[in-house]
C-alpha positions as protocol buffer text, in pm:
chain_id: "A"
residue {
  index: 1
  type: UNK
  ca { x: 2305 y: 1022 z: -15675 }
}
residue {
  index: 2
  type: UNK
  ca { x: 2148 y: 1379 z: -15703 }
}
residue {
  index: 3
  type: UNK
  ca { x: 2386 y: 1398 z: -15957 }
}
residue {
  index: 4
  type: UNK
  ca { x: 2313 y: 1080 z: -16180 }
}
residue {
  index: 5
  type: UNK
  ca { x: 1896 y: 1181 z: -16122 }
}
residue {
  index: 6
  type: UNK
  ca { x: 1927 y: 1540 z: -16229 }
}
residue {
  index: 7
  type: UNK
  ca { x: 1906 y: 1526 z: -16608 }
}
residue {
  index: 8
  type: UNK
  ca { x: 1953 y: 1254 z: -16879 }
}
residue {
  index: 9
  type: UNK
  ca { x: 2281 y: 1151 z: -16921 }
}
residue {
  index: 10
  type: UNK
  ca { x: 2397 y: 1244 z: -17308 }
}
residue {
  index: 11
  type: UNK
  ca { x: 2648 y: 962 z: -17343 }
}
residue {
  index: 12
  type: UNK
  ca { x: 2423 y: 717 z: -17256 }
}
residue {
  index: 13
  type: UNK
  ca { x: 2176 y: 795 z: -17521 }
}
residue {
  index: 14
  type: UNK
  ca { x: 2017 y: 1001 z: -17254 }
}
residue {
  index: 15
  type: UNK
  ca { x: 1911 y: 750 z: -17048 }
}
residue {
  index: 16
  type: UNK
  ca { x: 1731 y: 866 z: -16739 }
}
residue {
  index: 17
  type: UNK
  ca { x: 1814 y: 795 z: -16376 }
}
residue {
  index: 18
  type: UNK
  ca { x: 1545 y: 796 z: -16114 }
}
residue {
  index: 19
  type: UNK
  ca { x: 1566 y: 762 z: -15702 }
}
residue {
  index: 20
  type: UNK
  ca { x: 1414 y: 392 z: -15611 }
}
residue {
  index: 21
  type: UNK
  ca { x: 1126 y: 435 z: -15405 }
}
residue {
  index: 22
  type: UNK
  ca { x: 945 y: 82 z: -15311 }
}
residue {
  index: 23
  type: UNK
  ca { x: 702 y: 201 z: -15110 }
}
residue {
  index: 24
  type: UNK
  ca { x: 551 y: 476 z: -15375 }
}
residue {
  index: 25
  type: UNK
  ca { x: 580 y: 216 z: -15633 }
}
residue {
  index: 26
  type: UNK
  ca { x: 374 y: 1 z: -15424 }
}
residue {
  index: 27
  type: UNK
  ca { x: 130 y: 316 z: -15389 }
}
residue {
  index: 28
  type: UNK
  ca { x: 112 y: 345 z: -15712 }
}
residue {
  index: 29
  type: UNK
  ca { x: 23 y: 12 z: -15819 }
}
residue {
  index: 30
  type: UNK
  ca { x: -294 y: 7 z: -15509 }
}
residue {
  index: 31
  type: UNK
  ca { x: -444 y: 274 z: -15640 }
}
residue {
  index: 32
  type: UNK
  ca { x: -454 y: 104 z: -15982 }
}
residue {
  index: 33
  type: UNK
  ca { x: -559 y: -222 z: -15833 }
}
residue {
  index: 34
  type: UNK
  ca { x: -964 y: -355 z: -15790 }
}
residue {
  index: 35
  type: UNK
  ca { x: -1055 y: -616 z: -15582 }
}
residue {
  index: 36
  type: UNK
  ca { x: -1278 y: -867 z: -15722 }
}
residue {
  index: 37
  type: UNK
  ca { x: -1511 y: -1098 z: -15449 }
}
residue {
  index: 38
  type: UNK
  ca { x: -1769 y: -1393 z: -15514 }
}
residue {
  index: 39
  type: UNK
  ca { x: -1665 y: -1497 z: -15820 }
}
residue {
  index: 40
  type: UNK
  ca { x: -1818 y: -1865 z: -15876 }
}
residue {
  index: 41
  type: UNK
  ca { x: -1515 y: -2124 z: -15945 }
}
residue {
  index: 42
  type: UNK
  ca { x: -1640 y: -2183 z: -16318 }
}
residue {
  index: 43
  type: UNK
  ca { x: -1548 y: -1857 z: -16430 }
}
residue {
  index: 44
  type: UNK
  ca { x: -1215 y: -1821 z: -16608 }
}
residue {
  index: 45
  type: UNK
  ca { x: -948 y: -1580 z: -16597 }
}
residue {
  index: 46
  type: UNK
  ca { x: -984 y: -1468 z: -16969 }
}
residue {
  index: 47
  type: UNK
  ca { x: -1354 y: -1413 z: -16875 }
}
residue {
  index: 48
  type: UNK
  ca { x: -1225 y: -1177 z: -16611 }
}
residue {
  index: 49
  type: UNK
  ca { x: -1035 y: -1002 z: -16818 }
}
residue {
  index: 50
  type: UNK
  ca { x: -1263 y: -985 z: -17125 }
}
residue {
  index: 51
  type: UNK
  ca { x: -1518 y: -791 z: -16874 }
}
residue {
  index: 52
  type: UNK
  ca { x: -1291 y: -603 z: -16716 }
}
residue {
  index: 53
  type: UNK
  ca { x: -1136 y: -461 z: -17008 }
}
residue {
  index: 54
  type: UNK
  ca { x: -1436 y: -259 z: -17097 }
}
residue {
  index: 55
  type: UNK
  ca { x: -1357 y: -37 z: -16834 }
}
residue {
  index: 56
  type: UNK
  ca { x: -966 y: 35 z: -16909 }
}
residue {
  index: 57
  type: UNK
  ca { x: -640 y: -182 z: -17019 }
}
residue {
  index: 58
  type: UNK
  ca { x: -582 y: -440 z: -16777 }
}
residue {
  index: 59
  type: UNK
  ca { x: -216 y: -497 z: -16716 }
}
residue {
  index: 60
  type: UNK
  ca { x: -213 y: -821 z: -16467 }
}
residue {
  index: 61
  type: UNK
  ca { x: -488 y: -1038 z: -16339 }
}
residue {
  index: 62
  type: UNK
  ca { x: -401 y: -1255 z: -16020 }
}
residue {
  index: 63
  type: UNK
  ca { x: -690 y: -1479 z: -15826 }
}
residue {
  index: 64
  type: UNK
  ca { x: -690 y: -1690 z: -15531 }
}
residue {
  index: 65
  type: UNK
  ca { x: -886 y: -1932 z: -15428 }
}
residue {
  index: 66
  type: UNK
  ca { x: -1135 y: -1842 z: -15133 }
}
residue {
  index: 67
  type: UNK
  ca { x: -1387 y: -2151 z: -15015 }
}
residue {
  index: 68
  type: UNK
  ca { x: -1646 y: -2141 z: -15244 }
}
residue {
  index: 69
  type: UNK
  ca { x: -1520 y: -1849 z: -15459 }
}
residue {
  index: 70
  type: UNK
  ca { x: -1196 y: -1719 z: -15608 }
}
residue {
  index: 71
  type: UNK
  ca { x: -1096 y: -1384 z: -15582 }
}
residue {
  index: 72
  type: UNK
  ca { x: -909 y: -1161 z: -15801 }
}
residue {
  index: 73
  type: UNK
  ca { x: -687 y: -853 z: -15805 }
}
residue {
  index: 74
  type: UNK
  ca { x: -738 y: -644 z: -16127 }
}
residue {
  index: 75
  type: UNK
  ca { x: -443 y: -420 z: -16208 }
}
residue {
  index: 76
  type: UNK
  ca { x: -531 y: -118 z: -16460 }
}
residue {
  index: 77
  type: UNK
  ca { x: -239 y: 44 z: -16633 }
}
residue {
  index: 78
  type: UNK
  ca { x: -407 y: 397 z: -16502 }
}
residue {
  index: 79
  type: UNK
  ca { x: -582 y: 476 z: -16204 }
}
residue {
  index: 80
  type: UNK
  ca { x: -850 y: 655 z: -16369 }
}
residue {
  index: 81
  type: UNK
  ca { x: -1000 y: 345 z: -16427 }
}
residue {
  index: 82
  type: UNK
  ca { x: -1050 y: 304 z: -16080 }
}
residue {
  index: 83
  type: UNK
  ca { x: -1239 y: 588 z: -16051 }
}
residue {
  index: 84
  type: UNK
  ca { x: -1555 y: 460 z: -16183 }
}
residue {
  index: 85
  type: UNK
  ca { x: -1557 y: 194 z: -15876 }
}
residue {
  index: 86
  type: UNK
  ca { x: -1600 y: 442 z: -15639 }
}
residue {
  index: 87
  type: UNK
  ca { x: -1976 y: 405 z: -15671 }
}
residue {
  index: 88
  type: UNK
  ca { x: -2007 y: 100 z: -15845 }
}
residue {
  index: 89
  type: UNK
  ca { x: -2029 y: -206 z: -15589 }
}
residue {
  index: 90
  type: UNK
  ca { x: -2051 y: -502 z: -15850 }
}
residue {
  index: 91
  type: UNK
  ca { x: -2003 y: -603 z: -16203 }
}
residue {
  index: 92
  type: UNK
  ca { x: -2193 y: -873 z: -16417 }
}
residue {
  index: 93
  type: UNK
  ca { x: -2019 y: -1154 z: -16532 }
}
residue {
  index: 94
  type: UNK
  ca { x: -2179 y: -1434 z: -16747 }
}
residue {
  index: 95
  type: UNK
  ca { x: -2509 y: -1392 z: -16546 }
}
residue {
  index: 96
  type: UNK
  ca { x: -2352 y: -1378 z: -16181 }
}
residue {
  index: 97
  type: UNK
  ca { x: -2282 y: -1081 z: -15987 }
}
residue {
  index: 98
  type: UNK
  ca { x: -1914 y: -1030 z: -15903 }
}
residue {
  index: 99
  type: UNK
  ca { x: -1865 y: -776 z: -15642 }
}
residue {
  index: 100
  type: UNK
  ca { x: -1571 y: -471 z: -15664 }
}
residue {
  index: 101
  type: UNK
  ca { x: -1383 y: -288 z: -15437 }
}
residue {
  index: 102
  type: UNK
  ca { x: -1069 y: -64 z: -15514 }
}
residue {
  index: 103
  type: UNK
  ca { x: -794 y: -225 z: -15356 }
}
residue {
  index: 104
  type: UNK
  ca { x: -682 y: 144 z: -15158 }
}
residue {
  index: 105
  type: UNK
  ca { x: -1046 y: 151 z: -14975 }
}
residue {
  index: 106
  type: UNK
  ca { x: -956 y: 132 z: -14611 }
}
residue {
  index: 107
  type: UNK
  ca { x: -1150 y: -162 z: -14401 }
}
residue {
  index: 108
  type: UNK
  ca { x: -1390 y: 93 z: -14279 }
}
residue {
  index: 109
  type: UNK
  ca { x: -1497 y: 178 z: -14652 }
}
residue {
  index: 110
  type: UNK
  ca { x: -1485 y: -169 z: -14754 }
}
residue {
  index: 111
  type: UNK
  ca { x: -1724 y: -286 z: -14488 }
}
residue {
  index: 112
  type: UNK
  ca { x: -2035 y: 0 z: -14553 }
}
residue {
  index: 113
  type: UNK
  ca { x: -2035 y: -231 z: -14851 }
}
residue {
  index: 114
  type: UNK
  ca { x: -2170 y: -485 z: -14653 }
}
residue {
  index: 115
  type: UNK
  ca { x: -2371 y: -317 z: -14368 }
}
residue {
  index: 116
  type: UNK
  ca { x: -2697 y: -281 z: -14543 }
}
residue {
  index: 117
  type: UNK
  ca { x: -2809 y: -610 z: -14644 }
}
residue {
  index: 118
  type: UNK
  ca { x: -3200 y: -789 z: -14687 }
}
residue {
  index: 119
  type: UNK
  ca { x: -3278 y: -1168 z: -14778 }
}
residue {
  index: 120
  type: UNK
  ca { x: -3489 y: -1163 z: -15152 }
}
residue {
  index: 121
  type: UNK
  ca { x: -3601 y: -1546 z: -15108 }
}
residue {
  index: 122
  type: UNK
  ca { x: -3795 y: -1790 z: -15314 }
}
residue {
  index: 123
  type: UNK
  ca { x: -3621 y: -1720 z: -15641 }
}
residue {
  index: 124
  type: UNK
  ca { x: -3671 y: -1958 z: -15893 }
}
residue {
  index: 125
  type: UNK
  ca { x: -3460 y: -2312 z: -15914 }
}
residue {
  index: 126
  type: UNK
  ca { x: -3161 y: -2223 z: -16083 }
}
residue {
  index: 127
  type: UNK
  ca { x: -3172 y: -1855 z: -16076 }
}
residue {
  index: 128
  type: UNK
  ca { x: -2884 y: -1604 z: -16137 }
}
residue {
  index: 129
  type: UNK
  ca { x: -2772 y: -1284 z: -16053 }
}
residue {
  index: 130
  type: UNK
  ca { x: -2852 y: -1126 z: -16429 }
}
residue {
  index: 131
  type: UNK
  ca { x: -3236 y: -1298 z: -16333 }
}
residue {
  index: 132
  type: UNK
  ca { x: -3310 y: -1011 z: -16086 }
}
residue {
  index: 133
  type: UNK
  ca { x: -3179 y: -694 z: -16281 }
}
residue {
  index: 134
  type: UNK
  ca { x: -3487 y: -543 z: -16316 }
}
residue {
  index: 135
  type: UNK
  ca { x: -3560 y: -542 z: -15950 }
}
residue {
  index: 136
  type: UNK
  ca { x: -3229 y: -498 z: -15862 }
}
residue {
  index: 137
  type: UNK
  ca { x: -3316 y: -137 z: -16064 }
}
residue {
  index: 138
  type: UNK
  ca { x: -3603 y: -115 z: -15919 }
}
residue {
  index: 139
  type: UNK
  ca { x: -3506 y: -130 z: -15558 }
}
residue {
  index: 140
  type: UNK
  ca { x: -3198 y: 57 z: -15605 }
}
residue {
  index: 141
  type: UNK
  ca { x: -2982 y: -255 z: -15508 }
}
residue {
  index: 142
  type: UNK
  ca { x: -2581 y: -205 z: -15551 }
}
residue {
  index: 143
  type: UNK
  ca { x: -2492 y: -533 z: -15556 }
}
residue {
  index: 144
  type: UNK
  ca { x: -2702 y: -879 z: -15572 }
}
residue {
  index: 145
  type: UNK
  ca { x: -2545 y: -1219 z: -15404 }
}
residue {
  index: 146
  type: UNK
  ca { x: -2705 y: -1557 z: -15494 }
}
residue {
  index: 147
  type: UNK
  ca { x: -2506 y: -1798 z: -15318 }
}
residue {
  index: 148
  type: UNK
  ca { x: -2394 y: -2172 z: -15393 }
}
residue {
  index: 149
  type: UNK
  ca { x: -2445 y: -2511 z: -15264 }
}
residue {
  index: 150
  type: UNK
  ca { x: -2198 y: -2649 z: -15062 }
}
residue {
  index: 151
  type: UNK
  ca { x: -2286 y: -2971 z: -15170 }
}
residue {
  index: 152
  type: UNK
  ca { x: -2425 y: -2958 z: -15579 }
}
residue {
  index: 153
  type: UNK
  ca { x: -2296 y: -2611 z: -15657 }
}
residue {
  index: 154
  type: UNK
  ca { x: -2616 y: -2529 z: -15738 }
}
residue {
  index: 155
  type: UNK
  ca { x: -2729 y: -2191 z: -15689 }
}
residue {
  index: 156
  type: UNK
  ca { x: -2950 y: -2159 z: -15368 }
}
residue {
  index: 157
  type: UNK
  ca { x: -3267 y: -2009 z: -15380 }
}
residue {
  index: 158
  type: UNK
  ca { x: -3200 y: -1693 z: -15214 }
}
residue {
  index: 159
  type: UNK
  ca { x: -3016 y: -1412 z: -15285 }
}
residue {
  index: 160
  type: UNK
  ca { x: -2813 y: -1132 z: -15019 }
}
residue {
  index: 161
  type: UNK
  ca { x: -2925 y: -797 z: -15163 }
}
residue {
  index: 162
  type: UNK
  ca { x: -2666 y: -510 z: -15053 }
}
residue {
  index: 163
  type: UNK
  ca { x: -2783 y: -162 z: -15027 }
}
residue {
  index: 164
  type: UNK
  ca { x: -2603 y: 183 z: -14976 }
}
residue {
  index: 165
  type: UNK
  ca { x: -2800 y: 283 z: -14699 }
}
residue {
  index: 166
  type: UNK
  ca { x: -3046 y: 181 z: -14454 }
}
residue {
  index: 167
  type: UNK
  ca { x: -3303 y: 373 z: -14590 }
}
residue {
  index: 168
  type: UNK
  ca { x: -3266 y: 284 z: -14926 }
}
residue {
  index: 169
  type: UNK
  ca { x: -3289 y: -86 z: -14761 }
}
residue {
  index: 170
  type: UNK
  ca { x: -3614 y: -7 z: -14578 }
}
residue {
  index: 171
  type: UNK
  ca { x: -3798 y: 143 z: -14845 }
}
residue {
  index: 172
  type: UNK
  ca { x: -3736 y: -173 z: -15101 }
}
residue {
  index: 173
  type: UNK
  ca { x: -3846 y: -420 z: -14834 }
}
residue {
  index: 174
  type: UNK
  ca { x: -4164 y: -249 z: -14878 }
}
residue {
  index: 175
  type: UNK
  ca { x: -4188 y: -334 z: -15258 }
}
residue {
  index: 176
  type: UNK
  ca { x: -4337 y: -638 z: -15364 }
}
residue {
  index: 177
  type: UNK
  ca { x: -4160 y: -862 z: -15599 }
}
residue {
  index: 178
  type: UNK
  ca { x: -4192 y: -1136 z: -15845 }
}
residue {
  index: 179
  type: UNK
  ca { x: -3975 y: -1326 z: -16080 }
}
residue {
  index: 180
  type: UNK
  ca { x: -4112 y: -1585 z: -16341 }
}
residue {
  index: 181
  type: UNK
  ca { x: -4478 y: -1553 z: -16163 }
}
residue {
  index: 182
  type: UNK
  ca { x: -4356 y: -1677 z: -15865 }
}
residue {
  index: 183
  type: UNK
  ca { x: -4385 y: -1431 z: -15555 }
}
residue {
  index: 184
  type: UNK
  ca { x: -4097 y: -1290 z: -15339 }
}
residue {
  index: 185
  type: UNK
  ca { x: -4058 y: -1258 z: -14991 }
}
residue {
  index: 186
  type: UNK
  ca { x: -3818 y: -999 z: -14811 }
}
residue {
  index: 187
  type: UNK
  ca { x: -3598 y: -1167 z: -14519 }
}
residue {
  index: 188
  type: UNK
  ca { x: -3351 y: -1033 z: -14295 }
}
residue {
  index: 189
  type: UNK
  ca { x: -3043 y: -1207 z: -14299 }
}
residue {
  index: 190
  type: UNK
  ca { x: -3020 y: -1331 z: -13983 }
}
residue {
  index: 191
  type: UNK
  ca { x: -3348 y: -1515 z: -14085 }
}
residue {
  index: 192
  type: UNK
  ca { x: -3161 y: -1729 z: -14325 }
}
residue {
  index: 193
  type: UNK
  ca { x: -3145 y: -2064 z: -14146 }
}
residue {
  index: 194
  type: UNK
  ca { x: -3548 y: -2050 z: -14129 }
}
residue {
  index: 195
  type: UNK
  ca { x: -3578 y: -2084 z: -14518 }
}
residue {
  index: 196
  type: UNK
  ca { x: -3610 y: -2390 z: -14693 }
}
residue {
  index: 197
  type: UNK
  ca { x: -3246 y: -2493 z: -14894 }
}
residue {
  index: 198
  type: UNK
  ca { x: -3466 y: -2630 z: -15170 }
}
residue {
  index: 199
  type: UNK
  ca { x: -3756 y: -2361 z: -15226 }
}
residue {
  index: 200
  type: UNK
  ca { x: -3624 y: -2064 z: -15006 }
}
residue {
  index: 201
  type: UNK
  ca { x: -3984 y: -2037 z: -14812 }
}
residue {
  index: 202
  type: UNK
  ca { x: -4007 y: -2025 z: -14458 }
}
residue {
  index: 203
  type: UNK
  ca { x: -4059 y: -2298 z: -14222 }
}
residue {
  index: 204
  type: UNK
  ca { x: -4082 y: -2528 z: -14535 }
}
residue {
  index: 205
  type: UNK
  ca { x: -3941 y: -2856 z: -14451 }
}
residue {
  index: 206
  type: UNK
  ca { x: -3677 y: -3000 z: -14733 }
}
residue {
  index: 207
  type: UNK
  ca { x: -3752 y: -3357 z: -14700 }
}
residue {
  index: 208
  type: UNK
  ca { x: -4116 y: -3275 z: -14824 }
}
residue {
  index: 209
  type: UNK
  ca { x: -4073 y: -2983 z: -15008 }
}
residue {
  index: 210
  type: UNK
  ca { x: -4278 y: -3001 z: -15350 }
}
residue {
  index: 211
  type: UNK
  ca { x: -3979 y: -2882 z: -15514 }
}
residue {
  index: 212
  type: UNK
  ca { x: -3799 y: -3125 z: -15466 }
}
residue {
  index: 213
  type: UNK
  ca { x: -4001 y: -3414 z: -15613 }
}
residue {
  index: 214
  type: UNK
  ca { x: -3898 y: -3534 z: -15937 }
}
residue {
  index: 215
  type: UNK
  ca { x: -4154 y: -3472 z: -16175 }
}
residue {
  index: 216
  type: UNK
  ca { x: -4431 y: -3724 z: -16280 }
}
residue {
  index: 217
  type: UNK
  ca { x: -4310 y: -3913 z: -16630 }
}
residue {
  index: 218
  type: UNK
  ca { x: -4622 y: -3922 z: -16842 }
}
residue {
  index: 219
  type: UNK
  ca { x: -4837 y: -4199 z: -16862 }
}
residue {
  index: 220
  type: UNK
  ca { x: -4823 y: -4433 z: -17139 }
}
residue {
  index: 221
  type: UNK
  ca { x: -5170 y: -4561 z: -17194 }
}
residue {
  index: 222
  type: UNK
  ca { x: -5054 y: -4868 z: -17363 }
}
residue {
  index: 223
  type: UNK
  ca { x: -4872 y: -5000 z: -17052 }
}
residue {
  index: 224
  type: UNK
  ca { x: -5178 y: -5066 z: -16907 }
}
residue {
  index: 225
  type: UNK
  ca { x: -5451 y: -5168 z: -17146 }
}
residue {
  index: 226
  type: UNK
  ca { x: -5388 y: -5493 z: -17356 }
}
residue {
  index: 227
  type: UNK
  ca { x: -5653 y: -5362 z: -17611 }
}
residue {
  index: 228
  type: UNK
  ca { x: -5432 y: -5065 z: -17727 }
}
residue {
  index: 229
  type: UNK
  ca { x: -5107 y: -5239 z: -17742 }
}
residue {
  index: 230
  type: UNK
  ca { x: -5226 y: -5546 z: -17953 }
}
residue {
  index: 231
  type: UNK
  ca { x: -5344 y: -5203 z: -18219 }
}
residue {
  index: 232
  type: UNK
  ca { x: -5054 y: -5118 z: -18158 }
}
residue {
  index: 233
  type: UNK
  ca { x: -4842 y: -5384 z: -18225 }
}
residue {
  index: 234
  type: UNK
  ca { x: -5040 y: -5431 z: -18527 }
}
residue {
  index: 235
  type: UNK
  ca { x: -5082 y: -5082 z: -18726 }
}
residue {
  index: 236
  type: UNK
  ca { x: -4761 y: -4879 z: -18559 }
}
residue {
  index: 237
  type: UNK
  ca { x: -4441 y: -4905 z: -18718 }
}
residue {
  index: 238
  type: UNK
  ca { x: -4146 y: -5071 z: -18519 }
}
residue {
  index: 239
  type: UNK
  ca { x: -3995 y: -4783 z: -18421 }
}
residue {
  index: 240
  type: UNK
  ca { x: -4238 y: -4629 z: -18237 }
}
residue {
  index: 241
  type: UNK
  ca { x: -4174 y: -4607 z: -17849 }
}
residue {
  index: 242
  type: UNK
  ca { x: -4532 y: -4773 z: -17776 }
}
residue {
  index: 243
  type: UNK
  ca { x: -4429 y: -5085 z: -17964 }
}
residue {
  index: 244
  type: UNK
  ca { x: -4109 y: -5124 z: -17790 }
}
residue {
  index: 245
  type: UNK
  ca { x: -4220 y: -5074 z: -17472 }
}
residue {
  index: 246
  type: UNK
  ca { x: -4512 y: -5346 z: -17546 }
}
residue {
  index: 247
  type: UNK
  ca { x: -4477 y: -5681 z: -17438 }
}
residue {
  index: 248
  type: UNK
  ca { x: -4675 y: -5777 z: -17790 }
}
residue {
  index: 249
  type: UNK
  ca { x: -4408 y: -5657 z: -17986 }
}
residue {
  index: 250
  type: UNK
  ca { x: -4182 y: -5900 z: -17856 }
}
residue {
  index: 251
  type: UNK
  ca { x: -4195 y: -6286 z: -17897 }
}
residue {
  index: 252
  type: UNK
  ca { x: -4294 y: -6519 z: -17514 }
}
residue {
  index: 253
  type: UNK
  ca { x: -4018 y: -6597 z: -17332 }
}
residue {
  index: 254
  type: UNK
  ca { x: -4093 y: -6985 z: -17438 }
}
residue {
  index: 255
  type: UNK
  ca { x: -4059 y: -6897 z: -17785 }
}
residue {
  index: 256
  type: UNK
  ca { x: -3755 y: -6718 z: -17758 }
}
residue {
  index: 257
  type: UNK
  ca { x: -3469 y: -6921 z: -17865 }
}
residue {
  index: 258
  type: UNK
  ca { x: -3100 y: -6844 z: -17755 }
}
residue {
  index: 259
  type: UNK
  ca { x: -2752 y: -6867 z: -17978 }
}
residue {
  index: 260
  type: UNK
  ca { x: -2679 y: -7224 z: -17845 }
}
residue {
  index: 261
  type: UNK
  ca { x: -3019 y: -7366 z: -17933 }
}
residue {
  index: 262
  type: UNK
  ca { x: -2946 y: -7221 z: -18301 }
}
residue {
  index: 263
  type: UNK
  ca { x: -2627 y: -7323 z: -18317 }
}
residue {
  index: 264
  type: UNK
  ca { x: -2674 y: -7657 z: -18182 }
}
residue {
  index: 265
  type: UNK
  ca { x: -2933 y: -7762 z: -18510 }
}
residue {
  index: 266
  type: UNK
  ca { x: -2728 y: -7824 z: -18800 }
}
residue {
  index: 267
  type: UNK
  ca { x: -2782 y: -7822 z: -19167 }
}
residue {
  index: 268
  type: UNK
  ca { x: -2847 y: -8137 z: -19310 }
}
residue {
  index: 269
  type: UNK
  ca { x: -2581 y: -8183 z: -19583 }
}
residue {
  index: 270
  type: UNK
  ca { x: -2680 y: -8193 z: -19946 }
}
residue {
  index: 271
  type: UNK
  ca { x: -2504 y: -8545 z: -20050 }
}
């Protein structure tokens, strides 16, 4: 075999022999793979790869499904592109925050990823990850988490801010924050089964939470006054929404007269 390894073979149009080593090609193909967490069900594998490929040629692209989320195993064709991971804990992805881990971290390094963590609640209804960047920036945040309903698959209206250190953490707890006018409030997250599903406040309760009413449909001034809708039955044209919805517009009920009573007078016959 040393033989056969030890130069290119000339009558075989110098094909090239080499010693079959599964565990180094294994190695090799670790180092050049990123882990990819949280990423909402909606979001498709081309997706994936259309961000990903921004930060070197991805060569495969596996996911699995995990509850709520899928997660996916990014394979670069160098592992220089995992380089650039080392310090970067998550990636945007049409508006939500994926988070990335390179796939040779060992558990310890994986979990300081998630050791430094604060509740940012009472985010807006409907609000995504790309929604916060500017305090994300602000606070120095790695990585930002909104999570999803079990039930709608709605996004919830908190988010799990991750930090790299507990300073770092402490000092942005201190900073007031606000998103669309509406004011912020700093959690930890053991605190999160005190906050309102619907709203995200504290000790609000969700069966009378103000969010959660529908809103009022405006009035229509001509349900209620006869004056109006006999003016307008009279001067607005058919198609306008206060004429349909008047009861002038349409004939009594005893003058209405159904396909069988039509039918059922006939013609008198010209002789």
């Amino acid at each position: 075999m040393e033989k056969a390894i030890a130069a290119p073979i000339t009558s075989l149009h110098d094909l090239q022999f080499h010693e079959h080593d599964p565990s180094a090609k294994k190695t090799d193909k670790q180092l050049r793979t990123l882990v990819v967490t949280d990423i909402p069900l909606f979001v498709t594998d081309a997706q994936l790869r259309g961000i990903f490929s921004h930060y070197g040629i991805v060569t495969y692209c596996r996911t699995r499904l995990s509850k709520l989320y899928r997660t996916a195993y990014i394979v670069f064709d160098s592992a220089t592109s995992i380089d650039q991971f080392e310090n970067t804990w998550a990636v945007l992805c049409t508006g939500h925050c994926l988070r990335v881990c390179p796939a040779s971290h060992s558990p310890d390094q994986r979990a300081v990823r998630r050791v430094h963590v604060a509740l940012l609640a009472s985010l807006p209804r409907g609000s995504v990850a790309a929604d916060l960047s500017e305090i994300a920036e602000e606070v120095s945040a790695k990585s930002v988490n909104i999570p999803f309903s079990y039930n709608s698959y709605n996004p919830k209206p908190y988010a799990y801010i991750h930090f790299s250190s507990a300073a770092t953490k402490e000092s942005a707890i201190r900073i007031t924050c606000a998103l669309k006018s509406i004011g912020l409030t700093w959690h930890e997250p053991t605190e999160v089964s005190s906050l309102c599903h619907r709203c995200g406040r504290p000790g609000c309760n969700p069966d009378k939470c103000a969010s959660s009413r529908a809103p009022q449909r405006p009035s229509r001034p001509w349900s209620s006054n006869d004056k109006l809708c006999e003016l307008y039955n009279k001067h607005l044209p058919p198609s306008h929404p206060a004429k349909r919805h008047n009861h002038f517009a349409r004939p009594a009920h005893s003058e209405r007269r159904s396909y069988a009573d039509a039918a059922g007078r006939r013609v008198p016959s010209r002789s």
